[in-house]
Coordinates of C-alpha atoms in Angstrom, one line a residue:
X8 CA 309.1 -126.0 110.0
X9 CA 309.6 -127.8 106.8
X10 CA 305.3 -126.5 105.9
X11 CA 304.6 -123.2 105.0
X12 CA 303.2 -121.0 107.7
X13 CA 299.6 -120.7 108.6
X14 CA 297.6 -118.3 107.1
X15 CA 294.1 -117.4 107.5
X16 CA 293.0 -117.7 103.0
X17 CA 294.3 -120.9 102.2
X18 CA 295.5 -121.1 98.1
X19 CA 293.0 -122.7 95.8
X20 CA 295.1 -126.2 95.8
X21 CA 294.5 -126.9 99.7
X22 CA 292.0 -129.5 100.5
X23 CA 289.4 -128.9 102.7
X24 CA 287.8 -131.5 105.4
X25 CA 284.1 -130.7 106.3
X26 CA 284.9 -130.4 109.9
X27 CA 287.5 -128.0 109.0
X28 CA 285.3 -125.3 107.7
X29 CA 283.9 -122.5 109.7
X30 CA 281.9 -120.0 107.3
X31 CA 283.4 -119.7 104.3
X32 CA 287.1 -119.3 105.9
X33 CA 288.6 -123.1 105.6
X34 CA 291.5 -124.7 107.5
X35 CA 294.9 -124.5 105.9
X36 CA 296.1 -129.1 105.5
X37 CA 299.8 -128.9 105.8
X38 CA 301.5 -130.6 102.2
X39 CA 303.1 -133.3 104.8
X40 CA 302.2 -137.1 105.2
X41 CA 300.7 -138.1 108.7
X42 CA 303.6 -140.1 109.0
X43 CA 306.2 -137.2 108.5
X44 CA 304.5 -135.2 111.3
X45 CA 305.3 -135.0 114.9
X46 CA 303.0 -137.1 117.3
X47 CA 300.4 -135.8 119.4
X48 CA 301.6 -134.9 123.1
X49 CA 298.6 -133.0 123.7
X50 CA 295.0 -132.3 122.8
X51 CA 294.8 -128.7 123.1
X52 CA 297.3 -126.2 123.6
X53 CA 296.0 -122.9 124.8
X54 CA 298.3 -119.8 125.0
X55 CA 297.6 -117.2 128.1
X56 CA 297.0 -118.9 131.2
X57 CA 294.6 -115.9 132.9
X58 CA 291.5 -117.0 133.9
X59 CA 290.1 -117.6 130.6
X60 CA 293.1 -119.9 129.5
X61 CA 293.3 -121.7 133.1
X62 CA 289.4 -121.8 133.2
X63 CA 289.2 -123.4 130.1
X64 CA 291.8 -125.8 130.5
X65 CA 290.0 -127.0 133.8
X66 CA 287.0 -128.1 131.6
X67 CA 289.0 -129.8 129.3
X68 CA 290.4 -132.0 132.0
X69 CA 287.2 -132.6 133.2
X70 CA 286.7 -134.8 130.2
X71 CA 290.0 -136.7 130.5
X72 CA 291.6 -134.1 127.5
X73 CA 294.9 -134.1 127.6
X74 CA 296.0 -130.1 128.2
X75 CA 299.2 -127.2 128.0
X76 CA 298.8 -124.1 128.4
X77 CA 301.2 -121.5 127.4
X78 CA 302.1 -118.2 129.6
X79 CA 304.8 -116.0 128.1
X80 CA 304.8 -114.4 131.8
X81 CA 307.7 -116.5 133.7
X82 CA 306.0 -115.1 136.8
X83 CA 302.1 -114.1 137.6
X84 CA 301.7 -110.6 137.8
X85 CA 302.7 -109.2 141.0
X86 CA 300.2 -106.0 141.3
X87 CA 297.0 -106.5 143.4
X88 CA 294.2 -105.4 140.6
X89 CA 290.7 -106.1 142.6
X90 CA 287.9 -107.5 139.9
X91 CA 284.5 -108.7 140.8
X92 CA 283.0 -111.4 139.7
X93 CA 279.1 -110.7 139.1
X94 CA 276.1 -113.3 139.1
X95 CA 276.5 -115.4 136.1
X96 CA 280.2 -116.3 136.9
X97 CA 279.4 -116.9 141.0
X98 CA 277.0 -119.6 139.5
X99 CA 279.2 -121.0 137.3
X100 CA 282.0 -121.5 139.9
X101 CA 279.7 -122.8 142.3
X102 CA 278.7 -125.6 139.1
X103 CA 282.3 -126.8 139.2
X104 CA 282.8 -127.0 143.0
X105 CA 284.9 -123.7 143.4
X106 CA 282.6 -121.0 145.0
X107 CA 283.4 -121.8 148.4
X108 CA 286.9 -121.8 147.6
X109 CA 287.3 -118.4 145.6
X110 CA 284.5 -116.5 148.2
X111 CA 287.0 -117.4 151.2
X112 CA 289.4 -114.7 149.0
X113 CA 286.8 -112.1 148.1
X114 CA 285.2 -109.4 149.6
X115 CA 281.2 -109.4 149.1
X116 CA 279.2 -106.4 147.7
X117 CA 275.4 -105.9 146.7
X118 CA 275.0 -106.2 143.3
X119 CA 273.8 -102.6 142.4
X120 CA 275.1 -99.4 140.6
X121 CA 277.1 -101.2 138.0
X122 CA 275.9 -99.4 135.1
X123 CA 277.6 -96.5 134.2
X124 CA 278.0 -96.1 138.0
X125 CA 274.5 -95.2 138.1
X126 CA 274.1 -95.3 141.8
X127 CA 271.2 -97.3 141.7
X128 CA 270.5 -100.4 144.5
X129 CA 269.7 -104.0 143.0
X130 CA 266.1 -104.7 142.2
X131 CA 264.5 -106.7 144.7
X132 CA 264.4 -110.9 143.9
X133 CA 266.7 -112.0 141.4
X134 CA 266.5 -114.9 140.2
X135 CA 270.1 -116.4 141.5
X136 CA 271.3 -117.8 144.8
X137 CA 274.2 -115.7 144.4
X138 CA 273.0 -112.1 143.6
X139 CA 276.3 -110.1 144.6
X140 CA 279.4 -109.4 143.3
X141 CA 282.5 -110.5 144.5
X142 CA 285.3 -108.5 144.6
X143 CA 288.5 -110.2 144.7
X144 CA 292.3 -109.4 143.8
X145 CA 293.1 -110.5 140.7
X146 CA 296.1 -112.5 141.1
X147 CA 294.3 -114.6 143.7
X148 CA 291.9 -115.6 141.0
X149 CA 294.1 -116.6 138.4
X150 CA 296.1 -118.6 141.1
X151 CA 293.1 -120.5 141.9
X152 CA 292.0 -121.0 138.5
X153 CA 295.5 -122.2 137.6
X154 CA 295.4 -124.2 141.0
X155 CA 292.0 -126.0 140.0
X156 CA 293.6 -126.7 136.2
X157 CA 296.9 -128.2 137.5
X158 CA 295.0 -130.2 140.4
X159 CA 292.8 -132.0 137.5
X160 CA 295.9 -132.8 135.3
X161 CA 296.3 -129.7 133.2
X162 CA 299.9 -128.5 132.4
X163 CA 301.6 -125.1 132.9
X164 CA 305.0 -124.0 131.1
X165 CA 306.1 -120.3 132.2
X166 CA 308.2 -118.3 130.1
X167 CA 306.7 -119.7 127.0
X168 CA 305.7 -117.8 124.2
X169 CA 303.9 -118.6 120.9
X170 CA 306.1 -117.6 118.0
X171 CA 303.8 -119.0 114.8
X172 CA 302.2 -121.8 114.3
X173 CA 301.0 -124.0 111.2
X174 CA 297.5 -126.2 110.9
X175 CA 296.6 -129.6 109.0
X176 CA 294.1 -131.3 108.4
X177 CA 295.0 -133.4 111.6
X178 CA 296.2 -131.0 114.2
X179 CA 298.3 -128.1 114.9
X180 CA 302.2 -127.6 114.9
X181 CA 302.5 -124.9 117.4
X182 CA 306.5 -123.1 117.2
X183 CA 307.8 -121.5 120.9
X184 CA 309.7 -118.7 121.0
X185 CA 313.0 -120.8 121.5
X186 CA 312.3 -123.0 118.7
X187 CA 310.8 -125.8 120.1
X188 CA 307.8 -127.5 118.2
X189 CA 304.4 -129.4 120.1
X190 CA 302.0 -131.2 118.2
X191 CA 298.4 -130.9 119.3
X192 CA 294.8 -131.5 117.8
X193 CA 293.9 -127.9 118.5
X194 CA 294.9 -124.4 119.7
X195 CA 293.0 -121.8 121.7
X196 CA 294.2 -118.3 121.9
X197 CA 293.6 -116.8 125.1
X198 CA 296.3 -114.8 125.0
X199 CA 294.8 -111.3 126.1
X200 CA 293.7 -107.9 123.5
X201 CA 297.0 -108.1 121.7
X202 CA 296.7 -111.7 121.2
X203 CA 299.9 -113.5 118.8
X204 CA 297.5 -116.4 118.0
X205 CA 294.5 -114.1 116.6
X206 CA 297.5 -111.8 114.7
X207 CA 298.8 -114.8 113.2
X208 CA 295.2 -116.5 112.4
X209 CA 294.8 -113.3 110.3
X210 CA 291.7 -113.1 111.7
X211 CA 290.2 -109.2 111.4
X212 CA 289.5 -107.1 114.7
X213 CA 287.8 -104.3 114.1
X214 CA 286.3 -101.7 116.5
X215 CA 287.2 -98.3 117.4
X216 CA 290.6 -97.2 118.8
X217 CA 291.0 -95.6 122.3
X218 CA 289.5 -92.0 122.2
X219 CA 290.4 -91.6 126.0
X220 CA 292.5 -93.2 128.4
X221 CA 292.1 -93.3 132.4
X222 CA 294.7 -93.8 134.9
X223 CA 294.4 -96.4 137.5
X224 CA 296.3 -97.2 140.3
X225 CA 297.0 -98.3 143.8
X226 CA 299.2 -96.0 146.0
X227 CA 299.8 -94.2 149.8
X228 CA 298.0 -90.8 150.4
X229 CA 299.6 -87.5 152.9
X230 CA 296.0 -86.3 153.6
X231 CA 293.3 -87.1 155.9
X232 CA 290.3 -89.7 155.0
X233 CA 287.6 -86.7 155.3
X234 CA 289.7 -84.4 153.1
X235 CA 289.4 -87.2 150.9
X236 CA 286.0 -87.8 150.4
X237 CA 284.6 -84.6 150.4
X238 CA 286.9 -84.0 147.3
X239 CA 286.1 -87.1 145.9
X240 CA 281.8 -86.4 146.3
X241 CA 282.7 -82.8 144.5
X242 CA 284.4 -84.1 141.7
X243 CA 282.2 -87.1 141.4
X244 CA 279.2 -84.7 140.2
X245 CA 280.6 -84.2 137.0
X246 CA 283.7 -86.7 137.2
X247 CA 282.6 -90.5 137.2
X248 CA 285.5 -91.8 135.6
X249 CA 287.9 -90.1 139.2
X250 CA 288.1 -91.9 142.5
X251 CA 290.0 -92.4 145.1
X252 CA 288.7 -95.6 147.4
X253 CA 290.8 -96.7 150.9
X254 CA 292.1 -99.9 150.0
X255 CA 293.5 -100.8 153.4
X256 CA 296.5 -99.8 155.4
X257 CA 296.6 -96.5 154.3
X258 CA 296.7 -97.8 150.6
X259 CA 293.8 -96.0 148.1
X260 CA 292.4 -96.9 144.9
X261 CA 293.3 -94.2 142.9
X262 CA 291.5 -93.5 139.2
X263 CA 291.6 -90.2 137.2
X264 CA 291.2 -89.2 133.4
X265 CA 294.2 -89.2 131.8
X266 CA 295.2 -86.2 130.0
X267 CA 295.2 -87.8 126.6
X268 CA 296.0 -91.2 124.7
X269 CA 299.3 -92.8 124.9
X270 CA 301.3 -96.2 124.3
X271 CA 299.6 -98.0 126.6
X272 CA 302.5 -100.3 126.6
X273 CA 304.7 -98.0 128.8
X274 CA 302.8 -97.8 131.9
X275 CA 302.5 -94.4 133.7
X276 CA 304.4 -92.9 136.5
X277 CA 303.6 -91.4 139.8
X278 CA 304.2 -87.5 137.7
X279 CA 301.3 -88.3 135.5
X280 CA 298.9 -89.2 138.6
X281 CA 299.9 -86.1 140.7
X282 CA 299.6 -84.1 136.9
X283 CA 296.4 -85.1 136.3
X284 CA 294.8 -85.1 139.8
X285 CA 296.0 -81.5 140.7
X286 CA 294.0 -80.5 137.3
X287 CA 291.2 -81.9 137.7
X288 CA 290.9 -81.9 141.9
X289 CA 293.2 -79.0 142.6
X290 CA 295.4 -81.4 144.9
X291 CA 297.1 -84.2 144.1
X292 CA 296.6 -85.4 147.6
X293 CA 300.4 -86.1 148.4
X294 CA 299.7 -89.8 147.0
X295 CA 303.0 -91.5 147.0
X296 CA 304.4 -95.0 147.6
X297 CA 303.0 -96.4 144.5
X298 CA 302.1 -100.5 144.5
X299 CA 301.2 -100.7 140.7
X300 CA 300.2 -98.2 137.9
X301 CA 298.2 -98.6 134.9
X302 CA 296.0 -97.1 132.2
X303 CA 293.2 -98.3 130.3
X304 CA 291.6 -96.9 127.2
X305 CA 288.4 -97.2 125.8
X306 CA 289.6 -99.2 122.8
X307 CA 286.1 -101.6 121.3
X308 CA 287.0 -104.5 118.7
X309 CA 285.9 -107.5 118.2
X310 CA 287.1 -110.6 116.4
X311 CA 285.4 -111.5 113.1
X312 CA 285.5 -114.9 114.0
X313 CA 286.0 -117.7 116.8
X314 CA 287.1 -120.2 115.3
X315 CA 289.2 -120.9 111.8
X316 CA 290.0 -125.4 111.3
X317 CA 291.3 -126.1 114.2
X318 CA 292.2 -122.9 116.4
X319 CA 290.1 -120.8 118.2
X320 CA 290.1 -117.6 119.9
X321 CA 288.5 -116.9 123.1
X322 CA 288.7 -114.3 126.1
X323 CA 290.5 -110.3 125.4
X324 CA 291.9 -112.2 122.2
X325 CA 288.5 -112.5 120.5
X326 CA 287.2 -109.1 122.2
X327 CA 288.1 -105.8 124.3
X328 CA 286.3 -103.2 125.9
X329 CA 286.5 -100.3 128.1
X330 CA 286.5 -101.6 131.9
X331 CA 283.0 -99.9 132.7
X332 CA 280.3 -102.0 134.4
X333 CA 283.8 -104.5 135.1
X334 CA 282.5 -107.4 132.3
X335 CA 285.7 -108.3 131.2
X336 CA 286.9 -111.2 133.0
X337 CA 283.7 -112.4 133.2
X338 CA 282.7 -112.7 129.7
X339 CA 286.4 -114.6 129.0
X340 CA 285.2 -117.3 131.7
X341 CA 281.9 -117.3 130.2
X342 CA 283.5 -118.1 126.8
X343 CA 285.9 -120.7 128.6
X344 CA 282.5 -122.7 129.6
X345 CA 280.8 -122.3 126.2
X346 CA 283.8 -123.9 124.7
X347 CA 285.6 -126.7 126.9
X348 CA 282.7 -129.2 126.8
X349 CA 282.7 -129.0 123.1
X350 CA 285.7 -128.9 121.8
X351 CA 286.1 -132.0 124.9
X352 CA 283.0 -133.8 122.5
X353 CA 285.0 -133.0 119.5
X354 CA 288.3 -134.4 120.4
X355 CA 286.3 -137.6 122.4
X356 CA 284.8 -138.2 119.3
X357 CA 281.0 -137.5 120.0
X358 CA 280.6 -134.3 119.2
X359 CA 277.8 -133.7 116.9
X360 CA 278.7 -132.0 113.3
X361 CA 278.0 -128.8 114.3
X362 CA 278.5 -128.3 117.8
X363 CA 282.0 -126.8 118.1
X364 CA 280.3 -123.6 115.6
X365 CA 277.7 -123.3 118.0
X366 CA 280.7 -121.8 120.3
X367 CA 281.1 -119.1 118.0
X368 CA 277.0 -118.8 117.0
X369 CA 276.0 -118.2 120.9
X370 CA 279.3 -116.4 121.9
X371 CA 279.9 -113.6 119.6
X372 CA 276.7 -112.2 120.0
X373 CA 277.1 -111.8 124.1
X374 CA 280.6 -109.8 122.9
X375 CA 278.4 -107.9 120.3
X376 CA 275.9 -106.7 123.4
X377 CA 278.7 -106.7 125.6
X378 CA 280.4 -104.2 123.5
X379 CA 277.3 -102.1 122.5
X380 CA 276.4 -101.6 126.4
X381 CA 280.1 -100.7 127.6
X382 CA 279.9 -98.1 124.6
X383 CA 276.8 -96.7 126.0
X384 CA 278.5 -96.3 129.5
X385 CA 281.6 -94.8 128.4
X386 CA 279.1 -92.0 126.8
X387 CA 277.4 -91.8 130.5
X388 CA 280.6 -90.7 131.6
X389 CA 281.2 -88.0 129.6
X390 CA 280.9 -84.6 131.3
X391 CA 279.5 -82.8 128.1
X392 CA 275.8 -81.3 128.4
X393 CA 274.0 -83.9 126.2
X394 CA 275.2 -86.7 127.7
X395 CA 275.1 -85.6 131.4
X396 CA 271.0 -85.2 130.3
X397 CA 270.8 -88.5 129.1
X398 CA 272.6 -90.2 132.0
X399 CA 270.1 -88.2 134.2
X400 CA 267.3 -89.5 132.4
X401 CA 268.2 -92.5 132.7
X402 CA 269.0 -92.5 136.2
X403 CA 265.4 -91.2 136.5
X404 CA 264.0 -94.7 134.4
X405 CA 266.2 -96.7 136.7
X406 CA 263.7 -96.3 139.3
X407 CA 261.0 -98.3 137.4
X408 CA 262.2 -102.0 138.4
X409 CA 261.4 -103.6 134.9
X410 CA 264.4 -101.2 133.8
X411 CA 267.0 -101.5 136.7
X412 CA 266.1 -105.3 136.2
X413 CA 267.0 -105.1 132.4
X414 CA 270.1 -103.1 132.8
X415 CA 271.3 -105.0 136.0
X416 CA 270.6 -108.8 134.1
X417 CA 272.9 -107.5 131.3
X418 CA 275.9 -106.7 132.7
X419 CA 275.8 -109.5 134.9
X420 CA 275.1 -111.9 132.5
X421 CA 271.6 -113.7 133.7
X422 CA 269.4 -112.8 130.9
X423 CA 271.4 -114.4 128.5
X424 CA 269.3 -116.3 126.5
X425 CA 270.7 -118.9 123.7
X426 CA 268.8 -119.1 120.4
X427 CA 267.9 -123.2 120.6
X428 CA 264.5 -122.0 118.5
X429 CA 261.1 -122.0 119.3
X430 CA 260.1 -123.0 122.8
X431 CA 259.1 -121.9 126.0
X432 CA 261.1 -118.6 127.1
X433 CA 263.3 -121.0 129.7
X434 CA 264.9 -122.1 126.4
X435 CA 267.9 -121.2 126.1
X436 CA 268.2 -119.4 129.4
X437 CA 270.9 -120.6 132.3
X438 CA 268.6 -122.6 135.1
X439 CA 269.0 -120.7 138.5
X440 CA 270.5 -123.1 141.3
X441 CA 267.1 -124.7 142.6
X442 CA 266.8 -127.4 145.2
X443 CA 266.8 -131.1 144.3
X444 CA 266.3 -133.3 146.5
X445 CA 269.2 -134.0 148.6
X446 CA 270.9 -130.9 147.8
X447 CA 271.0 -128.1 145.2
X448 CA 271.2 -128.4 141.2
X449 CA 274.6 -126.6 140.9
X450 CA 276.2 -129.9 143.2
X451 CA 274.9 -132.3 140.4
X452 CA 277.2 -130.3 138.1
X453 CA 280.4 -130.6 139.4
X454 CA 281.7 -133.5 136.6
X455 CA 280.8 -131.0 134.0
X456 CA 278.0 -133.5 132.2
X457 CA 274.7 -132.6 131.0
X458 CA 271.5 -133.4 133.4
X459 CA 268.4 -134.6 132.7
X460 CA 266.0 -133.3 135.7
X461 CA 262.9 -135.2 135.5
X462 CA 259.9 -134.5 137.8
X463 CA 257.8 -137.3 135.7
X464 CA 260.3 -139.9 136.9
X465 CA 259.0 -141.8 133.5
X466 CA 262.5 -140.5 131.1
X467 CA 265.9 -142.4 130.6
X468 CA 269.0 -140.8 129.5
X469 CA 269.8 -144.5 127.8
X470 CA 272.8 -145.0 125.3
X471 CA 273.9 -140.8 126.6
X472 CA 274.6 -142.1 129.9
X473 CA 278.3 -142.0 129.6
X474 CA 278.1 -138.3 129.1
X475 CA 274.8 -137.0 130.2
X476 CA 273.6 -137.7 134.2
X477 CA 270.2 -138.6 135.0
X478 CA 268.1 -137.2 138.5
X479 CA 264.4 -138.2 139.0
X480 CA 262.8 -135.9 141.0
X481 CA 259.2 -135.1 141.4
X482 CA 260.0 -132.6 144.5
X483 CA 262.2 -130.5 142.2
X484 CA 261.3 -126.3 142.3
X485 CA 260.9 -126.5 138.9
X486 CA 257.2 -125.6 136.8
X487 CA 257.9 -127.9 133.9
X488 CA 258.1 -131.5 133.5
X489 CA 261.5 -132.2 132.5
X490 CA 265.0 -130.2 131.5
X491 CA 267.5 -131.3 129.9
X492 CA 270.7 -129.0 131.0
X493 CA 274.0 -128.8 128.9
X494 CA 277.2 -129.1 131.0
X495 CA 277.3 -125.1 130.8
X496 CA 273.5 -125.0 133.1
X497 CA 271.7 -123.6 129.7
X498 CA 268.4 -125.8 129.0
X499 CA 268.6 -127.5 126.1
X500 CA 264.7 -128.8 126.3
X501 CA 261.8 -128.9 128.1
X502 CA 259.4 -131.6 127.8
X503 CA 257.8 -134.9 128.9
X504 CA 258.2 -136.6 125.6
X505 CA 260.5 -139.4 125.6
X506 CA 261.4 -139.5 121.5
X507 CA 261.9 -135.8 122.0
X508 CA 264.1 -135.6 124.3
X509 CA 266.1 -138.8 122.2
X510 CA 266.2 -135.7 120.0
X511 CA 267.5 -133.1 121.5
X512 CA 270.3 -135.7 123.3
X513 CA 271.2 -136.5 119.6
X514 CA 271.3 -132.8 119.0
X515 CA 273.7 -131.9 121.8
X516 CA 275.4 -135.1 122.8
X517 CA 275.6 -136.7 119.5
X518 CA 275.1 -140.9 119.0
X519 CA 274.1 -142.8 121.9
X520 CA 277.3 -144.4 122.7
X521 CA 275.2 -148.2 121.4
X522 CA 275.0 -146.7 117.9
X523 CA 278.0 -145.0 116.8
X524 CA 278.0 -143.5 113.4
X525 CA 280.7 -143.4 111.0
X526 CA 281.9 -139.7 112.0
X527 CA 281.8 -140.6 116.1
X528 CA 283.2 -144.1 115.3
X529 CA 286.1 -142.0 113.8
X530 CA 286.6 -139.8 116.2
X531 CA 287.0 -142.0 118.7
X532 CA 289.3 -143.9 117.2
X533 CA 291.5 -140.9 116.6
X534 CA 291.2 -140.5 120.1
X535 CA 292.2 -143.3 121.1
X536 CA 295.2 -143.6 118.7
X537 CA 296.5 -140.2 119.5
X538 CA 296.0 -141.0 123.0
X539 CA 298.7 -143.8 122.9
X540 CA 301.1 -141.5 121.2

């Protein structure tokens, strides 16, 4: 590359663009002349195509974005990791049209005893049509992700790595591995905890290294099922990081403490699992016939920023966290639908000036709690004295509902609440799938456009029509007059005033499309000139 590579401190001769700017960490504008650079073949590149990266590049195409995503993996993973899926992500697959598909693949479970393993049942009437967790193999949900992306338009290269890339003040120049160069507007890491993209962004990641490491794996067992579980209720009075679970055709779920940290880049062998189970269960249960093994520390960072000019971070590459209470995946596709409709607004050209920081403003404090609540549960597991008492405390608080309720909304992502300001407590918060007439909310929600729900029938959407939809319904379960949703199902208002809500549609949708400003009127045509590259 003829620029000099990106780096996160720009030198005090770069120029700086006011969209460019997030905090006080600017965008680096490459030395070169638009017309010396490469032309556009894409919007947004994103590297890792897990489900954050394939989830995110689905919402992009859903706003005609043009869309690569990069997988260094020439092949999808071949091991059969199960994950669940808790509330908040079951609603917002069921937004885009892709519950029915992804539940036909799952196994259903009630959504209780998540924290810390806390063998607590659900409280009673949560507020969501889809209060269990799913439990589905992870490969199957990446496939369908990926599956959902490529059937709107997105592409997928395999065996293609980012090597470096450089920024401008008009796009990226992302490098491959082989030397190839792309052009885009803008670049999302969601390349996983030892992401290239946030290494090469410079951006800091600090958190606490792994102070413990567990072994999990999926292999054949030589003992009977009852020899099994009465082992497996011993140790689990003192042990609650050790299981073995029947996984089908004589094929357990097998996870043990490991017996210290290592390089979790080699993975471990069949010796360590029958090491560590014989020393800790006295057996190591003739397992055998290993599918896949794997470790998993307890390592806690989290990026200091989302966002520097014109690449973001999003998914394991902007944060990581011990598996406990199984938030992982879930808080990468929640970042994927925080982001794609507005970095979409930015590259169509309406985004309001602010909107793509707001990604970074709501997000990074969900990691933060995220973070601070798998920290607590990793110290519930611990078999010292102090915090065996507090976990039986707790377990004891768990049976007052208003605490199970708490505990139970947080790791599965419900009582998320935005801060839009001051305003009723619905604010903010994700609207639960209510019926509308002819149907249910979530089916209105499908394009991945705002709503206005309006039970005064008296409201117009107007000049916002060509990105917000419009429903009048006076039957709808709501106890408000009007919300406005943005395409993520968070309410952006609640009212029954008309130059209000004009307001908040400026706020979150920018211009009405009859009264561009300068800023939109640029940004489309940017659009529409990189567009006919």
């Amino acid at each position: 590359m003829n620029s000099p590579q990106f780096t996160a401190e720009p030198s005090s001769n770069d120029t700086v663009e006011r969209d460019f700017t997030v905090g006080d960490v600017p965008g680096l504008r490459s030395p070169a002349s638009g017309a010396d650079r490469a032309p556009f073949k894409f919007d947004v590149i994103i590297a890792g195509c897990g489900p954050t990266g394939a989830m995110l590049a689905a919402e992009l195409r859903l706003h005609g974005v043009r869309v690569l995503v990069l997988e260094k993996e020439t092949e999808p993973a071949s091991f059969v990791r199960i994950v669940g899926l808790h509330i908040r992500s079951l609603e917002l697959m069921a937004m885009r049209g892709l519950l029915d598909r992804i539940r036909e693949h799952g196994r259903q479970r009630p959504a209780g005893g998540f924290f810390a393993a806390i063998n607590k049942p659900a409280p009673q009437g949560l507020d969501s049509a889809h209060a269990y967790l799913l439990g589905i193999p992870q490969p199957v949900i990446v496939n369908l992700l990926e599956e959902n992306a490529t059937q709107l338009g997105a592409q997928v290269r395999r065996g293609c790595a980012v090597a470096r890339f450089e920024q401008d003040d008009e796009g990226v120049t992302v490098e491959l591995a082989d030397g190839e160069q792309l052009r885009s507007r803008y670049l999302v890491g969601c390349d996983g905890g030892r992401s290239t993209v946030r290494k090469l962004l410079g951006v800091g990641f600090p958190g606490e290294p792994s102070r413990t490491e567990t072994l999990m794996g999926e292999m054949e067992v030589g003992v009977p099922q009852e020899e099994i579980a009465a082992k497996v209720t011993e140790i689990g009075k003192t042990h609650k990081s050790f299981w073995l679970r029947p996984f089908g055709a004589g094929v357990y779920s097998v996870v043990v403490p490991a017996a210290g940290v290592s390089d979790r880049a080699e993975p471990p062998t069949l010796k360590d699992f029958k090491q560590q189970l014989r020393a800790i269960a006295g057996t190591d249960f003739g397992v055998h016939s290993p599918r896949w093994l794997s470790r998993f520390g307890d390592a806690t960072r989290l990026a200091e920023r989302y966002r520097v000019g014109r690449v973001l971070l999003a998914g394991d590459a902007a944060h990581i966290h011990p598996p406990t209470g199984g938030q992982g995946l879930n808080l990468g596709v929640q970042d994927a639908f925080n982001l794609g409709w507005k970095l979409a607004a930015q590259i169509r050209g309406w985004a309001p000036d602010t909107l793509l920081d707001t990604y970074q403003g709501e997000r990074h404090p969900v990691a933060e709690d995220v973070l601070d609540n798998t920290r607590a549960q990793m110290e519930l597991l611990s078999t010292e004295p102090g915090p065996q008492a507090v976990r039986r405390l707790l377990t004891e608080l768990m049976d007052f509902d208003e605490v199970n309720r708490r505990l139970i909304e947080k790791i599965t992502a419900i009582g998320i609440r935005y801060d839009f300001g001051e305003g009723p407590d619905l604010l903010g918060r994700r609207l639960p799938d209510i019926d509308v007439k002819h149907g249910d909310l979530y089916g209105l929600l499908h394009r991945g456009r705002g709503l206005l729900l309006d039970r005064t029938e008296r409201l117009t959407v107007g000049g916002w029509s060509d990105r917000v939809d419009y429903l009048a319904d006076p039957t709808a379960a709501l106890d408000v007059p009007c919300v406005l949703l943005r395409p993520d199902g968070h309410v952006a208002w609640i009212g029954d005033d008309q130059q209000a809500l004009d307001d908040h549609l400026s706020r979150w949708f920018g211009r009405p499309a009859n009264s561009p400003g300068p800023s939109d009127r640029k940004g489309r045509e940017e659009y529409r000139a990189a567009s006919s590259d």
